[in-house]
XYZ file of C-alpha atoms in Angstrom:
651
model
C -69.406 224.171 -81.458
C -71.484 226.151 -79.024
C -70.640 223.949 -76.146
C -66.915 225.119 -76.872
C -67.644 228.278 -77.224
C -70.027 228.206 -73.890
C -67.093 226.770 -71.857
C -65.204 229.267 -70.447
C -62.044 226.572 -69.650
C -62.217 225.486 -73.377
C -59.168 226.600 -75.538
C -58.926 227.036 -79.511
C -56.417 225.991 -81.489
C -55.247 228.287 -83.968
C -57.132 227.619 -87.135
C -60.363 227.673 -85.431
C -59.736 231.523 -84.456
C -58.487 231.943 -88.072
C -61.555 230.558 -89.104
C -63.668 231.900 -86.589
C -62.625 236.121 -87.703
C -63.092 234.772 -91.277
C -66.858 233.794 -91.099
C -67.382 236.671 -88.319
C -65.250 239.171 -90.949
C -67.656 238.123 -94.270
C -71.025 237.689 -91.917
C -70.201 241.534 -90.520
C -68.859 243.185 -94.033
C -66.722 244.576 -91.163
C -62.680 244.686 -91.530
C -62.050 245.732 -88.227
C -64.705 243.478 -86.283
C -61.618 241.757 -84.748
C -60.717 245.519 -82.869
C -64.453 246.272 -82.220
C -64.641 242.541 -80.683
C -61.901 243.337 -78.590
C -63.510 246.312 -77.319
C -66.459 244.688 -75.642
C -63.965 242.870 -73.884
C -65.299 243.937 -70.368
C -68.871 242.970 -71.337
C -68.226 239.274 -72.830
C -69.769 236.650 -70.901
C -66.744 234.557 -72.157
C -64.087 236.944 -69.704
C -66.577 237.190 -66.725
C -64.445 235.823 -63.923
C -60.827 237.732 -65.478
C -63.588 240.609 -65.301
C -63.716 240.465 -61.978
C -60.885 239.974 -61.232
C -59.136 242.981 -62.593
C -62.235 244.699 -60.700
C -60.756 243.198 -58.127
C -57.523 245.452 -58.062
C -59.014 249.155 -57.523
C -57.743 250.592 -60.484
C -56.683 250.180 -64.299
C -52.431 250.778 -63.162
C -52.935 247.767 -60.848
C -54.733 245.902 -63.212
C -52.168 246.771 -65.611
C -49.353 246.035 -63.375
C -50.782 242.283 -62.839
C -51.752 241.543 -66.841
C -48.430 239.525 -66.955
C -50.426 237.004 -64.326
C -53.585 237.518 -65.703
C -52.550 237.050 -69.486
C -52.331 233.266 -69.392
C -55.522 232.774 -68.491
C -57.078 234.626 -71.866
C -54.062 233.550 -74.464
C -51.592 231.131 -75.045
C -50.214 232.130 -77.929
C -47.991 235.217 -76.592
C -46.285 236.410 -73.189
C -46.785 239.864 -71.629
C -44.573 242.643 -70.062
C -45.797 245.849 -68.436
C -44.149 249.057 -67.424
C -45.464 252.101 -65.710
C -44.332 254.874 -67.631
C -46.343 257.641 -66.391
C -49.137 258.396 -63.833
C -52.018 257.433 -65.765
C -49.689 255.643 -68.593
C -48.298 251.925 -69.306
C -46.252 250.498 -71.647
C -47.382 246.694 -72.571
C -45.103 244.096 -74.688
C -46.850 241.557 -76.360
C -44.148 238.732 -77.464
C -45.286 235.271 -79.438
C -44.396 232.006 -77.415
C -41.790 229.941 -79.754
C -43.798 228.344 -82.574
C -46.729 230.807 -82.742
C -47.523 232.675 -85.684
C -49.843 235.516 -85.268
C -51.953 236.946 -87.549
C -52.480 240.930 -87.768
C -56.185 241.043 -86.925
C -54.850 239.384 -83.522
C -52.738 242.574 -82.758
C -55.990 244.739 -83.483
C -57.932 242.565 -81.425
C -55.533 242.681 -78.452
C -55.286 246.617 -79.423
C -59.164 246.606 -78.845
C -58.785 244.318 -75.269
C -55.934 246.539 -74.025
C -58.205 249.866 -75.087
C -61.155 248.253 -72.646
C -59.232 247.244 -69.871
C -59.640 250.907 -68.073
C -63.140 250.490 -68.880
C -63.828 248.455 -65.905
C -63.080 251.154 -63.938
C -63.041 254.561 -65.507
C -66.434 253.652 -68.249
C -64.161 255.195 -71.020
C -62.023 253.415 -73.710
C -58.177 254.518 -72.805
C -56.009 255.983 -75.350
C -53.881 253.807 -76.957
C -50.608 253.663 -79.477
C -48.698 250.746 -81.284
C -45.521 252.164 -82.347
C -44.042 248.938 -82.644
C -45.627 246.319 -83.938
C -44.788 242.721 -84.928
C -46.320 242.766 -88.893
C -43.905 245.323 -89.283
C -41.137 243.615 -89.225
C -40.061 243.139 -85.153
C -39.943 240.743 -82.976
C -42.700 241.878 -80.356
C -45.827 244.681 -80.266
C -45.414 247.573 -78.230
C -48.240 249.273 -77.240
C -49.082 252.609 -75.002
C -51.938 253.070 -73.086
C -53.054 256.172 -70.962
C -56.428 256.673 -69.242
C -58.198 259.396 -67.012
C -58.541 259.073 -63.686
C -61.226 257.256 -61.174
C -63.814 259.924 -60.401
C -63.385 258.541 -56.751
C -59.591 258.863 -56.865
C -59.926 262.407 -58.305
C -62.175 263.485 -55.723
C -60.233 262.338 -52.930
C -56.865 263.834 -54.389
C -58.842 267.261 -54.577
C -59.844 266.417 -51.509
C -56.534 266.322 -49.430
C -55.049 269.486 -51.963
C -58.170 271.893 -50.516
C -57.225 270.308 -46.761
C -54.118 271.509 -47.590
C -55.024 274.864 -48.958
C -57.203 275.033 -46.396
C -55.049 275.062 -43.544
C -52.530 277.515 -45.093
C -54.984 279.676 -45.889
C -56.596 279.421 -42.155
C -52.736 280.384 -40.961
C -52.576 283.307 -42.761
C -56.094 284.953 -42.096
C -55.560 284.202 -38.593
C -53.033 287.131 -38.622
C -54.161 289.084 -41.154
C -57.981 289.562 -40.886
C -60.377 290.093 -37.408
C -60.838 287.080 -35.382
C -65.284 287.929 -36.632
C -63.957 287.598 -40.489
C -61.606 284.501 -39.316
C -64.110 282.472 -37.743
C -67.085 282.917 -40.406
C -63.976 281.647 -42.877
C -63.343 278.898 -40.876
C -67.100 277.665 -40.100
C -67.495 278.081 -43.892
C -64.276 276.130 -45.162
C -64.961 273.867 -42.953
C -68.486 272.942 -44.240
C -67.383 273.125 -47.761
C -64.366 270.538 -46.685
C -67.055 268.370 -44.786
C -69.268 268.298 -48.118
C -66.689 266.914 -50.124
C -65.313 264.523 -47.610
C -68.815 262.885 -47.453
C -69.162 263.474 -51.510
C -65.853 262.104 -51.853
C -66.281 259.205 -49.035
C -69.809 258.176 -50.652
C -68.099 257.752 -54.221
C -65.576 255.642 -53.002
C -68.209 253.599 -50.746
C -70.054 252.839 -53.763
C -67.064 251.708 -55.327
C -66.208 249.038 -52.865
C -69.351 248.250 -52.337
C -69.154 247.426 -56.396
C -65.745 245.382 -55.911
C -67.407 243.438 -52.692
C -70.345 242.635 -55.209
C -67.588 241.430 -57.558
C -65.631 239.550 -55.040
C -68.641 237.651 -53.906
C -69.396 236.822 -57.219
C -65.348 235.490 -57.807
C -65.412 234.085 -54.370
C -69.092 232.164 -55.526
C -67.073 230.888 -58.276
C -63.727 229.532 -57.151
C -65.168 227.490 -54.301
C -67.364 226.561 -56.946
C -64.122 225.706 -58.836
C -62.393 224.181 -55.311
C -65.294 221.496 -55.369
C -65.588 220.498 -58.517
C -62.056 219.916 -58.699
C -61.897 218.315 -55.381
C -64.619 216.144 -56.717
C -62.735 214.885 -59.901
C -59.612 214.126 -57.826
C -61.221 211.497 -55.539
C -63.428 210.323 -59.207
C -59.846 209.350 -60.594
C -58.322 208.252 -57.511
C -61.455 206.052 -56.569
C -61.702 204.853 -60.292
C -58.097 203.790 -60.227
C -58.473 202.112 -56.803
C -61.559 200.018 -58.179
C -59.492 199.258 -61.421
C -56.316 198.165 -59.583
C -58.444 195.305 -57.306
C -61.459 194.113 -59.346
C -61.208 191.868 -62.377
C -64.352 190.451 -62.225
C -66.525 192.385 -65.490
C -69.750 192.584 -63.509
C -68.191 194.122 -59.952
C -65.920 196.286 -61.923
C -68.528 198.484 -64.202
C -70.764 198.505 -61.102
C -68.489 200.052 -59.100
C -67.203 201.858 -61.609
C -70.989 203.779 -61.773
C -71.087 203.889 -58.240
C -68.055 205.885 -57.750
C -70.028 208.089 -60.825
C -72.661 208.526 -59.345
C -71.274 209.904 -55.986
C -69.212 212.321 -57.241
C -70.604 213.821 -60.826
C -73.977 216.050 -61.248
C -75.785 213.594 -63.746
C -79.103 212.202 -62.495
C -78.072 209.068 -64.759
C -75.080 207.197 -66.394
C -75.204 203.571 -68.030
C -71.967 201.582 -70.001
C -73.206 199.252 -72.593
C -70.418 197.317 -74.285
C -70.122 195.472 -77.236
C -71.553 192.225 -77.309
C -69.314 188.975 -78.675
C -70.054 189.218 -82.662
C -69.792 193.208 -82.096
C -73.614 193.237 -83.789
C -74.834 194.965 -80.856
C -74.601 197.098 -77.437
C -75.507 195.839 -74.276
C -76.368 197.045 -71.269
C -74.115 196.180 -68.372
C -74.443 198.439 -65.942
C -75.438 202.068 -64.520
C -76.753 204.466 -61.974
C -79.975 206.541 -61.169
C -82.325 203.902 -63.192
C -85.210 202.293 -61.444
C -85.923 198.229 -62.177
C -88.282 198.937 -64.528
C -86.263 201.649 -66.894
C -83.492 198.426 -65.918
C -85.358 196.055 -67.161
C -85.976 198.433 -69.843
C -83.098 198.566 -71.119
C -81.632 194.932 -70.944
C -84.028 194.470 -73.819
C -83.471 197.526 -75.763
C -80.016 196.932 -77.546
C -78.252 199.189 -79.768
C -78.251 197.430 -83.170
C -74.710 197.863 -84.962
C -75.115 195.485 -87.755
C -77.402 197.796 -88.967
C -76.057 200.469 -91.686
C -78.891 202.856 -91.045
C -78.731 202.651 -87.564
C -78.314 207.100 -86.689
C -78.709 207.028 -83.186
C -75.906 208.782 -81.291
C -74.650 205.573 -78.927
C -74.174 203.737 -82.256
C -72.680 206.925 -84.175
C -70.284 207.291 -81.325
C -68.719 203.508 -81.142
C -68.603 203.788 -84.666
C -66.827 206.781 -85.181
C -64.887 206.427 -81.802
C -66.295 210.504 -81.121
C -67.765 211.635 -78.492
C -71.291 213.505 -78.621
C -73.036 216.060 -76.386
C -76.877 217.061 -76.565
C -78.373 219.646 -74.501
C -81.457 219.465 -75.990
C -83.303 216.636 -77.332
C -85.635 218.561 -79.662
C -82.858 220.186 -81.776
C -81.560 216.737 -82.938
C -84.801 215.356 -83.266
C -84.724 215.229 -87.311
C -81.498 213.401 -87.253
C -82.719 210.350 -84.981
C -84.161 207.202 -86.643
C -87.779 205.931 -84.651
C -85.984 203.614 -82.379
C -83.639 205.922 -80.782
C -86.513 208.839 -80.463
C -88.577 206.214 -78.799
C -85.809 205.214 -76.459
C -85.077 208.855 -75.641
C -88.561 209.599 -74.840
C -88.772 205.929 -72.671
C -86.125 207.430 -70.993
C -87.184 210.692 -70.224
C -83.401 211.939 -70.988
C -83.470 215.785 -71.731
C -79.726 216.692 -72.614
C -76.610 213.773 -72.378
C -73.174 213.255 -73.168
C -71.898 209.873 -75.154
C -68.509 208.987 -74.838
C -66.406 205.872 -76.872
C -64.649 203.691 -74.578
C -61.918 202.798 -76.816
C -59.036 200.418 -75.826
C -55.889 200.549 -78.493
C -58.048 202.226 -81.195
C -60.688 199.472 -81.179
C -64.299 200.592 -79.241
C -65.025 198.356 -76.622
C -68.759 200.246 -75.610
C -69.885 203.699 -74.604
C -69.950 205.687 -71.721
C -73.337 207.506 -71.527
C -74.703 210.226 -68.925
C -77.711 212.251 -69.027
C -79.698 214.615 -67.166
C -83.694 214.242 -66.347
C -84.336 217.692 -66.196
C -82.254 221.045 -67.724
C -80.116 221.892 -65.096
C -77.227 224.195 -66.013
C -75.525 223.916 -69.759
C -73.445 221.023 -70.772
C -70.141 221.776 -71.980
C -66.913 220.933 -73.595
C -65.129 220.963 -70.195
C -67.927 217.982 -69.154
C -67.236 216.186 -72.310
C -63.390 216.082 -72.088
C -63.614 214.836 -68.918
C -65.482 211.789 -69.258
C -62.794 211.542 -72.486
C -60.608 211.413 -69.939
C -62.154 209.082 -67.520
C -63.295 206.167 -70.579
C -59.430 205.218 -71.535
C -59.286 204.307 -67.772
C -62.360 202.340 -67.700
C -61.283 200.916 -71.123
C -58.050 199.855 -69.961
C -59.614 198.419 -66.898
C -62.485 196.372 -69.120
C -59.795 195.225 -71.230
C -57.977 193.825 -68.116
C -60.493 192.271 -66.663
C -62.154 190.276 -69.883
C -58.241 189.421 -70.693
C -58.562 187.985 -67.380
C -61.784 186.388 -67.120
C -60.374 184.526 -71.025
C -56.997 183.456 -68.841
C -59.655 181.877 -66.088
C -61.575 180.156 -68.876
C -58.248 179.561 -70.952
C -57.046 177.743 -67.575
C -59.701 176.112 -66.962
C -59.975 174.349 -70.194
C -56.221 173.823 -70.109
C -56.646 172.426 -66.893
C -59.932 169.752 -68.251
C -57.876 168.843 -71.058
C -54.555 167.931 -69.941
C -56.753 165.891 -67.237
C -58.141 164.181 -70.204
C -54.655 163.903 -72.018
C -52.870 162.598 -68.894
C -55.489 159.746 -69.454
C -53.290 158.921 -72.196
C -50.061 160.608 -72.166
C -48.241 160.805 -68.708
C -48.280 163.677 -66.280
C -44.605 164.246 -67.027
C -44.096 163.944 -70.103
C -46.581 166.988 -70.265
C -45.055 168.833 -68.256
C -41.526 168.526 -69.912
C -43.012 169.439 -73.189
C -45.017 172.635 -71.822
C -42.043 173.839 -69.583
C -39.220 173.503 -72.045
C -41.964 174.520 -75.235
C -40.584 171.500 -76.991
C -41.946 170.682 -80.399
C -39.991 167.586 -81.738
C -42.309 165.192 -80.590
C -40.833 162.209 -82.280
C -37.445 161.792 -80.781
C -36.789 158.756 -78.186
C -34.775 158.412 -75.202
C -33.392 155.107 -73.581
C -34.040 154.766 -70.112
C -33.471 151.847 -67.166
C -36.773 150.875 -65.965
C -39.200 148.319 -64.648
C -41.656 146.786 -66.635
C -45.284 145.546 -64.995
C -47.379 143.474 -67.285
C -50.515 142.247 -65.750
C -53.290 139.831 -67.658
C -56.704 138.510 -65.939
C -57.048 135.033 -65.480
C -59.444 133.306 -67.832
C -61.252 136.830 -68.352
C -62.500 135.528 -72.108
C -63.848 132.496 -70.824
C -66.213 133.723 -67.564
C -67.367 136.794 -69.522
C -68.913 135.258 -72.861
C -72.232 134.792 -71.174
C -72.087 138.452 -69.507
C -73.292 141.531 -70.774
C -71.379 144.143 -72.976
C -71.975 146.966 -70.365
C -71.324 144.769 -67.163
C -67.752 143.511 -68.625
C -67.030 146.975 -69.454
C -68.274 147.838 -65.890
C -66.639 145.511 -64.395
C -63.291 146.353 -65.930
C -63.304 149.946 -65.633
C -64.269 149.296 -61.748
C -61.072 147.132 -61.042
C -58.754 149.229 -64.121
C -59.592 152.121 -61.938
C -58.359 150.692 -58.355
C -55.043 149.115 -59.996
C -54.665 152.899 -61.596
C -54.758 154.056 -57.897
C -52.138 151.794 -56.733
C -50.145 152.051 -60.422
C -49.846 156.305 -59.331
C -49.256 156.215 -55.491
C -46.087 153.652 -56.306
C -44.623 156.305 -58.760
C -45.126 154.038 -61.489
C -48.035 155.351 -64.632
C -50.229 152.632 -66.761
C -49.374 153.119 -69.983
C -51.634 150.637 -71.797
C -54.356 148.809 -71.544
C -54.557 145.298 -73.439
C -58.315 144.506 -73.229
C -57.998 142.277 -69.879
C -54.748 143.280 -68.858
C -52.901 146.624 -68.918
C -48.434 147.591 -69.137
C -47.250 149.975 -66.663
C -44.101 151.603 -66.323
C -41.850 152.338 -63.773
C -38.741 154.828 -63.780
C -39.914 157.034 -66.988
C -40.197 159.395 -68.264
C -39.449 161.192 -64.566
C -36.396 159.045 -63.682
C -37.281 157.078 -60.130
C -34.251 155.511 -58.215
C -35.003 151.432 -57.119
C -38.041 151.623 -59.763
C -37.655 147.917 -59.342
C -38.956 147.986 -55.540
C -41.852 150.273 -56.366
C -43.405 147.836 -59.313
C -42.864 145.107 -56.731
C -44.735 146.603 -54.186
C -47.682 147.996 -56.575
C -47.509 144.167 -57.384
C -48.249 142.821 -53.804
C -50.760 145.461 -53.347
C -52.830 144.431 -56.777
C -52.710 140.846 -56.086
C -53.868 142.019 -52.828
C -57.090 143.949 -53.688
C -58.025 141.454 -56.589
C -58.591 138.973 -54.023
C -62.028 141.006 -53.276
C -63.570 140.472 -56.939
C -65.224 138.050 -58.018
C -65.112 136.643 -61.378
C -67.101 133.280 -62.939
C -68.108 132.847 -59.404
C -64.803 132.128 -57.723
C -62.080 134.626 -56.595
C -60.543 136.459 -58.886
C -56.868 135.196 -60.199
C -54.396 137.383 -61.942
C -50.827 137.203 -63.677
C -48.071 139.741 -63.044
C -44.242 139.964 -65.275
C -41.887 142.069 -63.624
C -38.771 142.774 -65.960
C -36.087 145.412 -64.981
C -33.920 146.011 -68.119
C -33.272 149.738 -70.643
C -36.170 150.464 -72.893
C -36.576 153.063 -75.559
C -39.738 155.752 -74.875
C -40.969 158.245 -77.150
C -43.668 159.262 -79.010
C -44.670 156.419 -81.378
C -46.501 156.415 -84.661
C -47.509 159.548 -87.158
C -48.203 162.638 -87.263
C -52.179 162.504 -86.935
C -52.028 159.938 -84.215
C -49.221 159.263 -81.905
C -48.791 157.496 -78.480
C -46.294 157.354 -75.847
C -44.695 154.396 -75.042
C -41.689 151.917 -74.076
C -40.569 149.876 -76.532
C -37.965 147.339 -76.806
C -36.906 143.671 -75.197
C -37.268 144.521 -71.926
C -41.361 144.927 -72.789
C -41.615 141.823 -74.490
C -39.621 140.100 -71.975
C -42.109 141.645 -69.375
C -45.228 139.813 -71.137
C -43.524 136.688 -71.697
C -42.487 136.299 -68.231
C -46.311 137.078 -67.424
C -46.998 133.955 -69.136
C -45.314 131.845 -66.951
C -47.894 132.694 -64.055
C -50.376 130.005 -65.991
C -47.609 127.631 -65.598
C -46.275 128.080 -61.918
C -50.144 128.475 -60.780
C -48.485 128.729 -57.513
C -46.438 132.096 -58.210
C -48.898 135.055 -59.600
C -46.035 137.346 -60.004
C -42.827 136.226 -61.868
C -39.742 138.265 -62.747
C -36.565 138.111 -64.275
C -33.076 137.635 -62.817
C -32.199 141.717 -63.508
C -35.528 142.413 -61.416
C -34.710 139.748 -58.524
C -31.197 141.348 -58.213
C -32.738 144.776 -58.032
C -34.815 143.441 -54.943
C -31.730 142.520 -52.972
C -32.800 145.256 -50.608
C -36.124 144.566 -50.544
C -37.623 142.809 -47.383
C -38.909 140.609 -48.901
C -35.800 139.350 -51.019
C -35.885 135.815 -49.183
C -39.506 134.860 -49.792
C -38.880 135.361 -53.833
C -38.080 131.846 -55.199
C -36.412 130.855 -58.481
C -38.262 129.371 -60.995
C -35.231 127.910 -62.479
C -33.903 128.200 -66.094
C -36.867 128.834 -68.463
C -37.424 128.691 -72.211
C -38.517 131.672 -73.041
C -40.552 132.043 -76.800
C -38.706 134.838 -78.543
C -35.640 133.739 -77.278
C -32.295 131.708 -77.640
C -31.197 131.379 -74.744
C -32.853 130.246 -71.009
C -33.197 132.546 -68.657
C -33.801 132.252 -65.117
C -36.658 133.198 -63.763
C -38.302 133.769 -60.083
C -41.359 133.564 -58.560
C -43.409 135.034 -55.593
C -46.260 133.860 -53.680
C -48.061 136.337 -51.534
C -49.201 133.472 -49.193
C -45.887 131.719 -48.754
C -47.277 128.267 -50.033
C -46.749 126.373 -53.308
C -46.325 123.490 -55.344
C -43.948 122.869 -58.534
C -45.018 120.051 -60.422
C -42.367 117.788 -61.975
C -43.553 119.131 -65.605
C -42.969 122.682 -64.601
C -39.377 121.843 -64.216
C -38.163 119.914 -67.277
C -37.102 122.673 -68.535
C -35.148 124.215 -65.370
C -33.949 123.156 -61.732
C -35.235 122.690 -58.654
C -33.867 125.323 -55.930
C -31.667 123.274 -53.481
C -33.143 125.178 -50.960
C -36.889 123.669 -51.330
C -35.976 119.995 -51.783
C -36.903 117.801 -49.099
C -34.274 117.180 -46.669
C -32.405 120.200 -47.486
């Protein structure tokens, strides 16, 4: 493209040259353009700083002597070696670098470049002969060029030989001639010797003067050079800086255009990215707009849904390429209305549209433009912001993968919330640590079993409303949860007035049985402070300690986690026996008494005696606690058991 061929740090491949001396070779009818080319060398706009700096060396055997440094800088393709081999006379060895294949109207056009090189200095083509040459047959091209001398070095070598002359001559008259005759010699060598010492001085005034010019010029252009490289340093370094600390999308492209803006010449530069569905581009962020243009363009969208969309920002997510403009009128015709309408809302004169592309899918564009013409775009501009959009790519994709990991989180987070509402927080956890996925297997277990059931709860809440029993429930449900979680122990279901919790699974908890009993205390404490039918509140509590089987029970579209086993239906029954012994609220079972040997309150638990209990053969004994410390056994709660020796009257 022109901007390629404008940018004098741009480098062609191979076939474009090929190509480039093929349409330049029919266009000219010319065979040897490729030689002529190479003899304008020293006037191509392309080689104006390496033109200077050869000028910079005094003369064409210096510049010769330093083509092996300066060669790199025109070609990659081949290596150089010079040798003086006479005053005026080189010898220069052109060899290919490994993998190059050069073409023969390459060797004429170095053969022209070499033949201009003296140019710079003398304003004559040298002479030049190729007696080896790599088409023939070799391995390298040798080549030998001989010039004429500087004016301004010939002058000055005449110069010193007339000085010399001169002085010999002076030596000899001196002797030979009258001192009259002697002195009108000297007066007039001497004035012939001054002229060409000032001729001679002048010529080589003017030429340094010429290579300070040139210098200036180089000098102009290298600090030039020394900025705009220092400039892109610090761009990557404080682009990597931003990337490496902000993950939040919104800080992230701002600063990314911030750290733009202070270091590159564009009066503007915008990223829009891709919106969710991909059916359009959004603005996000950018630099050197006011709030209107702002506002402007957070309602102006680029429309990618649409197949005859042309505009360049949609052309270049599309085909992931990047696009440069310097002038809006030449691609006028190829614009639909929209984007010409945008351009001119705008005011943009010449930009530069880059994909940012993350793993070969576009992610948005990169755009920068200028207000005014200021100097050329060029290729060198538009590989650099190439370079920059991976970066800011990588760094978008980084932060929206971490901005879905918040939200991901977050509704991770809500929803095992909700499931620990009916799974415990344990059993969660083992399944996400250990990635478990047989969901159906059981394990047996020693735990307690608490079974509490609401007093008469059908009976005082027929005449209530729907919303208040449900009220009411939830209210006191929620305070027994409380107590249920702080005692290690986790409901794990509720039985319309009544609820089963668990103690010592799935986590295992050592003297699970001393834990329930507390949590029961504690209940029968706080129900005490609701009311119910207009009296206090009265509830029933089974503790059994015995092994139970947990697991996930039922199928595979709706499953629950839960004990099952004797030890649960022992639990219940034993609840029952609260409405007989009105006296005890909480009764338990031998295994759970025995567990509470430690407990402080081991002494104040009082047998119940032997018990019928529905479901089973056999009695069992059962015992009974009453917060207070007071209570009665009727003779008909003991028929079917004994009175403890230990409450009978006189012993």
């Amino acid at each position: 493209t022109n901007y390629q061929l404008e940018d004098q740090a741009h480098w062609f491949n191979q076939s474009q040259v090929d190509r480039f001396n093929e349409i330049a070779t029919k266009k000219t009818g010319n065979p040897s353009i490729a030689r002529e080319a190479g003899r304008y060398t020293n006037s191509s706009k392309a080689l104006g700083p390496l033109k200077e700096y050869a000028l910079g060396f005094m003369t064409p055997g210096a510049a010769f002597w330093m083509l092996e440094r300066i060669a790199p800088h025109m070609t990659r393709a081949s290596k150089y070696k010079t040798k003086k081999v006479g005053y005026h006379t080189v010898e220069v060895v052109s060899i290919p670098n490994p993998g190059v294949e050069e073409k023969p109207y390459q060797c004429h056009n170095r053969m022209g470049m070499l033949e201009s090189l003296p140019r710079f200095f003398t304003k004559k083509f040298a002479k030049i002969e190729h007696p080896t040459c790599l088409h023939e047959g070799k391995d390298f091209c040798r080549y030998i060029i001989s010039w004429e001398e500087i004016p301004s070095f010939m002058l000055r070598r005449l110069r010193n030989v007339l000085i010399v002359l001169g002085l010999i001559a002076n030596a000899a008259l001196y002797f030979l001639t009258p001192p009259l005759f002697w002195a009108g010699f000297v007066f007039f060598f001497s004035a012939v010797m001054l002229g060409i010492v000032f001729y001679s001085e002048d010529r080589e005034k003017n030429d340094l003067i010429k290579n300070i010019e040139t210098q200036h010029g180089t000098s102009k252009l290298l600090l030039d050079e020394i900025n705009i490289r220092y400039n892109d340093a610090f761009l990557i370094k404080d682009i990597g800086q931003t990337i490496s600390k902000l993950l939040d999308v919104n800080k992230l492209l701002h600063s990314i255009m911030e750290t733009l803006d202070k270091y590159l010449e564009f009066d503007r530069g915008g990223i829009w990215l891709a919106n969710t569905d991909r059916t359009r581009l959004v603005f996000r962020a950018g630099y050197g707009f006011d709030s209107k243009m702002i506002d402007f363009l957070n309602n102006s969208d680029f429309h990618l849904d649409n197949p005859h969309s042309k505009g360049m920002a949609v052309q270049s997510f599309k085909q992931q390429k990047p696009f440069l403009v310097n002038d809006i009128d030449q691609i006028e015709k190829d614009l639909s209305k929209n984007s010409l309408e945008l351009l001119k809302q705008t005011g943009t004169q010449s930009f530069i549209c880059v994909p940012i592309v993350y793993e070969s899918e576009a992610q948005g564009i990169l755009l920068v433009d200028n207000l005014q013409s200021k100097r050329s775009l060029g290729q060198s501009d538009m590989s650099f912001l190439m370079g920059i959009a991976p970066q800011v790519a990588t760094s978008i994709h980084n932060a929206l993968s971490y901005q879905r990991l918040q939200e991901s989180q977050k509704t991770e987070k809500s929803l095992r919330k909700l499931f620990e509402k009916y799974v415990p927080a344990p059993v969660i956890k083992r399944y996400v640590d250990s990635e478990e996925i047989d969901l159906f297997h059981g394990v047996g277990s020693s735990i307690t079993i608490f079974f509490l059931d609401i007093r008469g709860f059908t009976s005082h809440t027929e005449m209530m409303d729907p919303k208040e029993v449900v009220s009411f429930l939830n209210i006191y449900f929620e305070k027994c949860s409380q107590v249920i979680s702080e005692e290690k122990g986790h409901i794990n279901k509720y039985t319309g007035d009544g609820f089963l919790a668990i103690f010592g699974a799935p986590e295992p908890l050592a003297q699970n049985t001393v834990w329930a009993f507390n949590a029961a205390r504690r209940i029968l404490d706080l129900s005490k402070r609701f009311i119910l039918g207009g009296k206090q509140m009265k509830i029933g509590i089974g503790l059994h300690t015995g092994r139970a089987i947990l697991g996930n029970i039922g199928s595979k579209t709706k499953i629950e986690y839960t004990a099952i086993g004797d030890t649960i239906n022992t639990a219940a029954r034993l609840e029952e026996f609260t409405k007989r012994f009105d006296g005890f609220p909480i009764v338990m079972s031998e295994d759970a008494w025995k567990s509470l040997i430690p407990h402080p309150l081991h002494s104040s638990i009082t047998s119940l005696g032997n018990q019928k209990i529905r479901g089973k053969k056999e009695k069992l004994e059962i015992f009974g606690f009453n917060l207070s410390g007071t209570f009665t056994i009727a003779p008909n709660q003991i028929d079917n058991g004994f009175m403890p020796l230990q409450r009978i009257k006189g012993v």
